[in-house]
Tab-separated table of N, CA and C in Angstrom:
chain	number	residue	atom	x	y	z
A	1	UNK	N	10.142	59.451	39.978
A	1	UNK	CA	11.353	59.390	40.773
A	1	UNK	C	12.351	58.498	40.053
A	2	UNK	N	13.499	59.015	39.826
A	2	UNK	CA	14.511	58.238	39.122
A	2	UNK	C	15.217	57.337	40.119
A	3	UNK	N	15.455	56.124	39.673
A	3	UNK	CA	16.095	55.143	40.531
A	3	UNK	C	17.603	55.195	40.305
A	4	UNK	N	18.341	55.272	41.404
A	4	UNK	CA	19.796	55.284	41.301
A	4	UNK	C	20.264	53.907	40.870
A	5	UNK	N	21.437	53.882	40.279
A	5	UNK	CA	22.006	52.593	39.900
A	5	UNK	C	22.406	51.862	41.167
A	6	UNK	N	21.839	50.683	41.341
A	6	UNK	CA	22.147	49.879	42.517
A	6	UNK	C	23.226	48.863	42.187
A	7	UNK	N	23.924	48.477	43.219
A	7	UNK	CA	24.951	47.457	43.077
A	7	UNK	C	24.286	46.158	42.628
A	8	UNK	N	24.923	45.404	41.787
A	8	UNK	CA	24.315	44.161	41.299
A	8	UNK	C	23.890	43.192	42.413
A	9	UNK	N	24.652	43.159	43.512
A	9	UNK	CA	24.284	42.253	44.603
A	9	UNK	C	22.985	42.719	45.279
A	10	UNK	N	22.780	44.028	45.332
A	10	UNK	CA	21.547	44.558	45.917
A	10	UNK	C	20.366	44.200	45.029
A	11	UNK	N	20.549	44.292	43.719
A	11	UNK	CA	19.488	43.911	42.785
A	11	UNK	C	19.156	42.422	42.927
A	12	UNK	N	20.160	41.594	43.106
A	12	UNK	CA	19.923	40.160	43.296
A	12	UNK	C	19.179	39.907	44.611
A	13	UNK	N	19.554	40.666	45.648
A	13	UNK	CA	18.866	40.518	46.938
A	13	UNK	C	17.399	40.918	46.817
A	14	UNK	N	17.138	41.987	46.078
A	14	UNK	CA	15.755	42.416	45.869
A	14	UNK	C	14.957	41.336	45.147
A	15	UNK	N	15.561	40.699	44.196
A	15	UNK	CA	14.905	39.607	43.473
A	15	UNK	C	14.647	38.426	44.412
A	16	UNK	N	15.626	38.157	45.266
A	16	UNK	CA	15.479	37.082	46.250
A	16	UNK	C	14.314	37.364	47.189
A	17	UNK	N	14.192	38.618	47.623
A	17	UNK	CA	13.111	39.006	48.539
A	17	UNK	C	11.757	38.868	47.851
A	18	UNK	N	11.686	39.237	46.576
A	18	UNK	CA	10.430	39.098	45.833
A	18	UNK	C	9.996	37.639	45.760
A	19	UNK	N	10.945	36.732	45.645
A	19	UNK	CA	10.640	35.303	45.565
A	19	UNK	C	10.381	34.675	46.933
A	20	UNK	N	10.738	35.365	48.013
A	20	UNK	CA	10.562	34.848	49.374
A	20	UNK	C	9.826	35.881	50.234
A	21	UNK	N	8.506	35.917	50.174
A	21	UNK	CA	7.753	36.929	50.922
A	21	UNK	C	7.863	36.788	52.442
A	22	UNK	N	8.295	35.640	52.921
A	22	UNK	CA	8.473	35.489	54.367
A	22	UNK	C	9.593	36.372	54.901
A	23	UNK	N	10.536	36.727	54.025
A	23	UNK	CA	11.617	37.631	54.428
A	23	UNK	C	11.029	39.003	54.750
A	24	UNK	N	10.073	39.437	53.956
A	24	UNK	CA	9.418	40.732	54.205
A	24	UNK	C	8.677	40.692	55.535
A	25	UNK	N	7.995	39.585	55.792
A	25	UNK	CA	7.264	39.440	57.062
A	25	UNK	C	8.217	39.483	58.247
A	26	UNK	N	9.388	38.936	58.067
A	26	UNK	CA	10.403	38.932	59.123
A	26	UNK	C	10.785	40.371	59.502
A	27	UNK	N	10.939	41.227	58.512
A	27	UNK	CA	11.313	42.619	58.761
A	27	UNK	C	10.133	43.383	59.362
A	28	UNK	N	8.947	43.188	58.803
A	28	UNK	CA	7.770	43.914	59.289
A	28	UNK	C	7.399	43.533	60.715
A	29	UNK	N	7.683	42.308	61.103
A	29	UNK	CA	7.376	41.893	62.471
A	29	UNK	C	8.435	42.386	63.460
A	30	UNK	N	9.527	42.934	62.945
A	30	UNK	CA	10.563	43.488	63.815
A	30	UNK	C	11.581	42.469	64.281
A	31	UNK	N	11.561	41.281	63.726
A	31	UNK	CA	12.518	40.254	64.135
A	31	UNK	C	13.901	40.483	63.542
A	32	UNK	N	13.964	41.211	62.429
A	32	UNK	CA	15.250	41.467	61.779
A	32	UNK	C	15.151	42.769	60.989
A	33	UNK	N	16.321	43.297	60.633
A	33	UNK	CA	16.353	44.498	59.795
A	33	UNK	C	16.782	44.095	58.396
A	34	UNK	N	16.540	45.009	57.437
A	34	UNK	CA	16.958	44.732	56.057
A	34	UNK	C	18.469	44.548	55.988
A	35	UNK	N	19.184	45.355	56.761
A	35	UNK	CA	20.645	45.263	56.753
A	35	UNK	C	21.109	43.886	57.217
A	36	UNK	N	20.523	43.402	58.319
A	36	UNK	CA	20.909	42.088	58.831
A	36	UNK	C	20.613	40.992	57.810
A	37	UNK	N	19.425	41.056	57.218
A	37	UNK	CA	19.045	40.025	56.256
A	37	UNK	C	19.920	40.079	55.006
A	38	UNK	N	20.249	41.290	54.570
A	38	UNK	CA	21.123	41.419	53.398
A	38	UNK	C	22.496	40.824	53.688
A	39	UNK	N	23.026	41.153	54.870
A	39	UNK	CA	24.343	40.625	55.227
A	39	UNK	C	24.322	39.097	55.314
A	40	UNK	N	23.245	38.544	55.914
A	40	UNK	CA	23.135	37.087	55.981
A	40	UNK	C	23.033	36.484	54.587
A	41	UNK	N	22.231	37.105	53.744
A	41	UNK	CA	22.069	36.604	52.378
A	41	UNK	C	23.399	36.658	51.631
A	42	UNK	N	24.117	37.762	51.807
A	42	UNK	CA	25.383	37.958	51.103
A	42	UNK	C	26.427	36.946	51.575
A	43	UNK	N	26.477	36.715	52.899
A	43	UNK	CA	27.486	35.814	53.446
A	43	UNK	C	27.099	34.342	53.313
A	44	UNK	N	25.824	34.025	53.544
A	44	UNK	CA	25.396	32.635	53.581
A	44	UNK	C	24.914	32.109	52.235
A	45	UNK	N	24.377	32.997	51.422
A	45	UNK	CA	23.844	32.584	50.130
A	45	UNK	C	22.356	32.281	50.208
A	46	UNK	N	21.758	32.063	49.030
A	46	UNK	CA	20.324	31.837	48.952
A	46	UNK	C	19.921	30.448	49.402
A	47	UNK	N	20.842	29.502	49.394
A	47	UNK	CA	20.506	28.114	49.683
A	47	UNK	C	20.674	27.755	51.159
A	48	UNK	N	21.008	28.723	51.998
A	48	UNK	CA	21.218	28.445	53.408
A	48	UNK	C	19.903	28.058	54.083
A	49	UNK	N	19.987	27.281	55.159
A	49	UNK	CA	18.784	26.830	55.850
A	49	UNK	C	18.078	27.974	56.588
A	50	UNK	N	18.758	29.073	56.808
A	50	UNK	CA	18.116	30.221	57.472
A	50	UNK	C	16.875	30.650	56.711
A	51	UNK	N	16.921	30.599	55.407
A	51	UNK	CA	15.797	31.089	54.603
A	51	UNK	C	14.628	30.109	54.637
A	52	UNK	N	14.900	28.826	54.752
A	52	UNK	CA	13.811	27.864	54.892
A	52	UNK	C	13.185	27.961	56.278
A	53	UNK	N	14.003	28.276	57.277
A	53	UNK	CA	13.484	28.338	58.647
A	53	UNK	C	12.608	29.569	58.872
A	54	UNK	N	12.775	30.607	58.063
A	54	UNK	CA	11.937	31.798	58.228
A	54	UNK	C	10.480	31.453	57.979
A	55	UNK	N	10.185	30.719	56.944
A	55	UNK	CA	8.810	30.329	56.657
A	55	UNK	C	8.287	29.330	57.668
A	56	UNK	N	9.160	28.471	58.169
A	56	UNK	CA	8.733	27.436	59.108
A	56	UNK	C	8.538	27.992	60.507
A	57	UNK	N	9.173	29.134	60.830
A	57	UNK	CA	9.052	29.708	62.168
A	57	UNK	C	7.609	30.028	62.506
A	58	UNK	N	6.878	30.583	61.575
A	58	UNK	CA	5.490	30.962	61.834
A	58	UNK	C	4.661	29.742	62.215
A	59	UNK	N	4.833	28.647	61.470
A	59	UNK	CA	4.053	27.452	61.747
A	59	UNK	C	4.420	26.873	63.096
A	60	UNK	N	5.716	26.789	63.394
A	60	UNK	CA	6.129	26.208	64.660
A	60	UNK	C	5.756	27.115	65.820
A	61	UNK	N	5.802	28.448	65.614
A	61	UNK	CA	5.416	29.367	66.675
A	61	UNK	C	3.943	29.209	67.008
A	62	UNK	N	3.096	29.093	66.003
A	62	UNK	CA	1.675	28.973	66.282
A	62	UNK	C	1.389	27.665	67.006
A	63	UNK	N	2.082	26.584	66.641
A	63	UNK	CA	1.902	25.329	67.355
A	63	UNK	C	2.401	25.457	68.789
A	64	UNK	N	3.547	26.110	68.966
A	64	UNK	CA	4.110	26.288	70.298
A	64	UNK	C	3.194	27.137	71.166
A	65	UNK	N	2.640	28.202	70.595
A	65	UNK	CA	1.714	29.041	71.346
A	65	UNK	C	0.488	28.247	71.755
A	66	UNK	N	-0.049	27.467	70.851
A	66	UNK	CA	-1.232	26.665	71.144
A	66	UNK	C	-0.931	25.643	72.234
A	67	UNK	N	0.242	25.001	72.141
A	67	UNK	CA	0.615	24.030	73.160
A	67	UNK	C	0.802	24.698	74.513
A	68	UNK	N	1.404	25.886	74.540
A	68	UNK	CA	1.612	26.569	75.819
A	68	UNK	C	0.283	27.010	76.421
A	69	UNK	N	-0.668	27.420	75.570
A	69	UNK	CA	-1.993	27.781	76.080
A	69	UNK	C	-2.679	26.561	76.674
A	70	UNK	N	-2.573	25.422	75.990
A	70	UNK	CA	-3.177	24.199	76.497
A	70	UNK	C	-2.519	23.768	77.803
A	71	UNK	N	-1.187	23.889	77.889
A	71	UNK	CA	-0.488	23.536	79.117
A	71	UNK	C	-0.928	24.434	80.263
A	72	UNK	N	-1.030	25.712	80.008
A	72	UNK	CA	-1.440	26.667	81.026
A	72	UNK	C	-2.849	26.344	81.521
A	73	UNK	N	-3.743	26.093	80.580
A	73	UNK	CA	-5.123	25.786	80.933
A	73	UNK	C	-5.207	24.473	81.703
A	74	UNK	N	-4.454	23.470	81.291
A	74	UNK	CA	-4.481	22.193	82.007
A	74	UNK	C	-3.899	22.344	83.411
A	75	UNK	N	-2.874	23.193	83.568
A	75	UNK	CA	-2.329	23.446	84.909
A	75	UNK	C	-3.361	24.094	85.815
A	76	UNK	N	-4.078	25.088	85.298
A	76	UNK	CA	-5.102	25.774	86.084
A	76	UNK	C	-6.213	24.794	86.469
A	77	UNK	N	-6.655	23.998	85.498
A	77	UNK	CA	-7.731	23.040	85.781
A	77	UNK	C	-7.272	22.009	86.806
A	78	UNK	N	-6.019	21.594	86.723
A	78	UNK	CA	-5.489	20.652	87.705
A	78	UNK	C	-5.473	21.243	89.099
A	79	UNK	N	-5.098	22.511	89.223
A	79	UNK	CA	-5.080	23.165	90.528
A	79	UNK	C	-6.493	23.313	91.086
A	80	UNK	N	-7.457	23.629	90.220
A	80	UNK	CA	-8.844	23.784	90.670
A	80	UNK	C	-9.376	22.455	91.193
A	81	UNK	N	-9.035	21.363	90.525
A	81	UNK	CA	-9.499	20.052	90.972
A	81	UNK	C	-8.919	19.670	92.321
A	82	UNK	N	-7.688	20.100	92.603
A	82	UNK	CA	-7.021	19.743	93.854
A	82	UNK	C	-7.445	20.608	95.037
A	83	UNK	N	-8.169	21.694	94.790
A	83	UNK	CA	-8.527	22.625	95.868
A	83	UNK	C	-9.556	22.013	96.814
A	84	UNK	N	-9.383	22.320	98.094
A	84	UNK	CA	-10.361	21.945	99.103
A	84	UNK	C	-11.266	23.157	99.321
A	85	UNK	N	-12.578	23.036	99.037
A	85	UNK	CA	-13.469	24.198	99.151
A	85	UNK	C	-13.518	24.787	100.550
A	86	UNK	N	-13.469	23.943	101.586
A	86	UNK	CA	-13.520	24.465	102.959
A	86	UNK	C	-12.258	25.258	103.289
A	87	UNK	N	-11.129	24.758	102.830
A	87	UNK	CA	-9.874	25.465	103.076
A	87	UNK	C	-9.852	26.799	102.337
A	88	UNK	N	-10.355	26.812	101.098
A	88	UNK	CA	-10.411	28.060	100.334
A	88	UNK	C	-11.332	29.071	101.012
A	89	UNK	N	-12.456	28.598	101.544
A	89	UNK	CA	-13.377	29.497	102.240
A	89	UNK	C	-12.701	30.105	103.467
A	90	UNK	N	-11.913	29.307	104.168
A	90	UNK	CA	-11.183	29.822	105.329
A	90	UNK	C	-10.177	30.893	104.925
A	91	UNK	N	-9.468	30.674	103.822
A	91	UNK	CA	-8.509	31.674	103.343
A	91	UNK	C	-9.223	32.956	102.933
A	92	UNK	N	-10.359	32.819	102.279
A	92	UNK	CA	-11.122	34.003	101.855
A	92	UNK	C	-11.623	34.776	103.070
A	93	UNK	N	-12.086	34.070	104.095
A	93	UNK	CA	-12.537	34.752	105.313
A	93	UNK	C	-11.391	35.502	105.992
A	94	UNK	N	-10.210	34.869	106.071
A	94	UNK	CA	-9.047	35.530	106.674
A	94	UNK	C	-8.662	36.786	105.883
A	95	UNK	N	-8.702	36.675	104.567
A	95	UNK	CA	-8.373	37.820	103.729
A	95	UNK	C	-9.391	38.941	103.917
A	96	UNK	N	-10.642	38.586	104.023
A	96	UNK	CA	-11.695	39.581	104.228
A	96	UNK	C	-11.508	40.310	105.557
A	97	UNK	N	-11.172	39.566	106.614
A	97	UNK	CA	-10.933	40.189	107.923
A	97	UNK	C	-9.721	41.110	107.881
A	98	UNK	N	-8.674	40.693	107.188
A	98	UNK	CA	-7.475	41.531	107.083
A	98	UNK	C	-7.795	42.829	106.338
A	99	UNK	N	-8.552	42.720	105.254
A	99	UNK	CA	-8.924	43.929	104.508
A	99	UNK	C	-9.802	44.843	105.344
A	100	UNK	N	-10.694	44.282	106.132
A	100	UNK	CA	-11.533	45.087	107.029
A	100	UNK	C	-10.694	45.842	108.049
A	101	UNK	N	-9.678	45.171	108.604
A	101	UNK	CA	-8.795	45.820	109.579
A	101	UNK	C	-8.011	46.956	108.920
A	102	UNK	N	-7.528	46.723	107.716
A	102	UNK	CA	-6.784	47.769	106.995
A	102	UNK	C	-7.685	48.962	106.704
A	103	UNK	N	-8.921	48.700	106.298
A	103	UNK	CA	-9.863	49.790	106.035
A	103	UNK	C	-10.141	50.582	107.300
A	104	UNK	N	-10.232	49.892	108.439
A	104	UNK	CA	-10.458	50.586	109.707
A	104	UNK	C	-9.311	51.512	110.065
A	105	UNK	N	-8.088	51.041	109.871
A	105	UNK	CA	-6.915	51.867	110.168
A	105	UNK	C	-6.873	53.074	109.244
A	106	UNK	N	-7.159	52.870	107.976
A	106	UNK	CA	-7.137	53.977	107.018
A	106	UNK	C	-8.210	55.004	107.365
A	107	UNK	N	-9.392	54.539	107.730
A	107	UNK	CA	-10.465	55.491	108.055
A	107	UNK	C	-10.128	56.279	109.315
A	108	UNK	N	-9.399	55.688	110.266
A	108	UNK	CA	-8.990	56.438	111.453
A	108	UNK	C	-8.019	57.556	111.094
A	109	UNK	N	-7.077	57.260	110.202
A	109	UNK	CA	-6.109	58.278	109.816
A	109	UNK	C	-6.742	59.367	108.963
A	110	UNK	N	-7.767	59.019	108.223
A	110	UNK	CA	-8.446	60.015	107.402
A	110	UNK	C	-9.474	60.794	108.197
A	111	UNK	N	-9.733	60.370	109.422
A	111	UNK	CA	-10.756	61.041	110.209
A	111	UNK	C	-12.140	60.745	109.664
A	112	UNK	N	-12.319	59.528	109.233
A	112	UNK	CA	-13.572	59.127	108.611
A	112	UNK	C	-14.721	59.076	109.589
A	113	UNK	N	-15.906	58.919	109.067
A	113	UNK	CA	-17.118	58.875	109.876
A	113	UNK	C	-17.279	57.531	110.570
A	114	UNK	N	-16.496	56.544	110.208
A	114	UNK	CA	-16.627	55.211	110.763
A	114	UNK	C	-16.161	55.110	112.206
A	115	UNK	N	-15.418	56.085	112.730
A	115	UNK	CA	-14.919	55.999	114.094
A	115	UNK	C	-16.007	56.450	115.059
A	116	UNK	N	-16.207	55.657	116.102
A	116	UNK	CA	-17.232	56.008	117.081
A	116	UNK	C	-16.570	56.598	118.318
A	117	UNK	N	-17.282	57.436	119.028
A	117	UNK	CA	-16.732	58.081	120.218
A	117	UNK	C	-15.961	59.325	119.856
A	118	UNK	N	-15.478	59.991	120.871
A	118	UNK	CA	-14.720	61.219	120.628
A	118	UNK	C	-13.253	60.932	120.892
A	119	UNK	N	-12.604	60.355	119.954
A	119	UNK	CA	-11.189	60.032	120.064
A	119	UNK	C	-10.340	61.252	119.763
A	120	UNK	N	-9.045	61.146	119.962
A	120	UNK	CA	-8.150	62.281	119.731
A	120	UNK	C	-8.020	62.634	118.251
A	121	UNK	N	-8.353	61.706	117.343
A	121	UNK	CA	-8.219	61.988	115.927
A	121	UNK	C	-9.467	62.623	115.336
A	122	UNK	N	-10.528	62.799	116.148
A	122	UNK	CA	-11.761	63.362	115.628
A	122	UNK	C	-11.591	64.874	115.467
A	123	UNK	N	-11.867	65.400	114.274
A	123	UNK	CA	-11.688	66.840	114.076
A	123	UNK	C	-12.753	67.634	114.841
A	124	UNK	N	-12.387	68.843	115.250
A	124	UNK	CA	-13.329	69.697	115.971
A	124	UNK	C	-14.390	70.210	115.016
A	125	UNK	N	-15.591	70.261	115.534
A	125	UNK	CA	-16.681	70.743	114.700
A	125	UNK	C	-16.727	72.266	114.761
A	126	UNK	N	-16.903	72.877	113.622
A	126	UNK	CA	-17.001	74.331	113.555
A	126	UNK	C	-18.465	74.765	113.598
A	127	UNK	N	-18.709	76.058	113.484
A	127	UNK	CA	-20.088	76.532	113.479
A	127	UNK	C	-20.818	76.028	112.245
A	128	UNK	N	-22.129	75.816	112.399
A	128	UNK	CA	-22.913	75.293	111.292
A	128	UNK	C	-23.037	76.304	110.166
A	129	UNK	N	-23.089	77.576	110.520
A	129	UNK	CA	-23.185	78.634	109.511
A	129	UNK	C	-22.017	79.590	109.715
A	130	UNK	N	-20.928	79.394	109.034
A	130	UNK	CA	-19.751	80.224	109.273
A	130	UNK	C	-19.942	81.675	108.832
A	131	UNK	N	-20.842	81.937	107.887
A	131	UNK	CA	-21.060	83.295	107.449
A	131	UNK	C	-22.473	83.741	107.821
A	132	UNK	N	-22.680	83.892	109.105
A	132	UNK	CA	-24.003	84.322	109.570
A	132	UNK	C	-24.084	85.847	109.421
A	133	UNK	N	-25.047	86.326	108.652
A	133	UNK	CA	-25.224	87.760	108.456
A	133	UNK	C	-26.262	88.267	109.448
A	134	UNK	N	-25.950	89.387	110.039
A	134	UNK	CA	-26.853	89.990	111.013
A	134	UNK	C	-27.357	91.312	110.491
A	135	UNK	N	-28.547	91.584	110.861
A	135	UNK	CA	-29.111	92.895	110.510
A	135	UNK	C	-28.707	93.891	111.563
A	136	UNK	N	-28.329	95.069	111.137
A	136	UNK	CA	-27.963	96.121	112.100
A	136	UNK	C	-29.149	96.965	112.436
């Protein structure tokens, strides 16, 4: 494949990218496009702090993620320590009763087997053998 003659600034940008592999990672991760990075490079130059921050972003992000995970875990553990077991048991019992009531209402509307007695929602029973064949 023959390579078209590229503009000298594009060739310089390609050389810059080869020397800074974090720029490639920036594009592959979807944080920026080649066009955006080229325009920034062209306008800001190679010595701008944007290019140093690209490599540092990964390190700071991983630290930030780790800190947020630790904060989340410490918050959960703090809440667990503050819980009153008797109060939690009461809430669980109330929730269980509410779910039981909802299941009862649903089974009534579905005509489920759980309803006792002959209520108005009980379907009529048909013959046990709907296709009874008789000998003539």
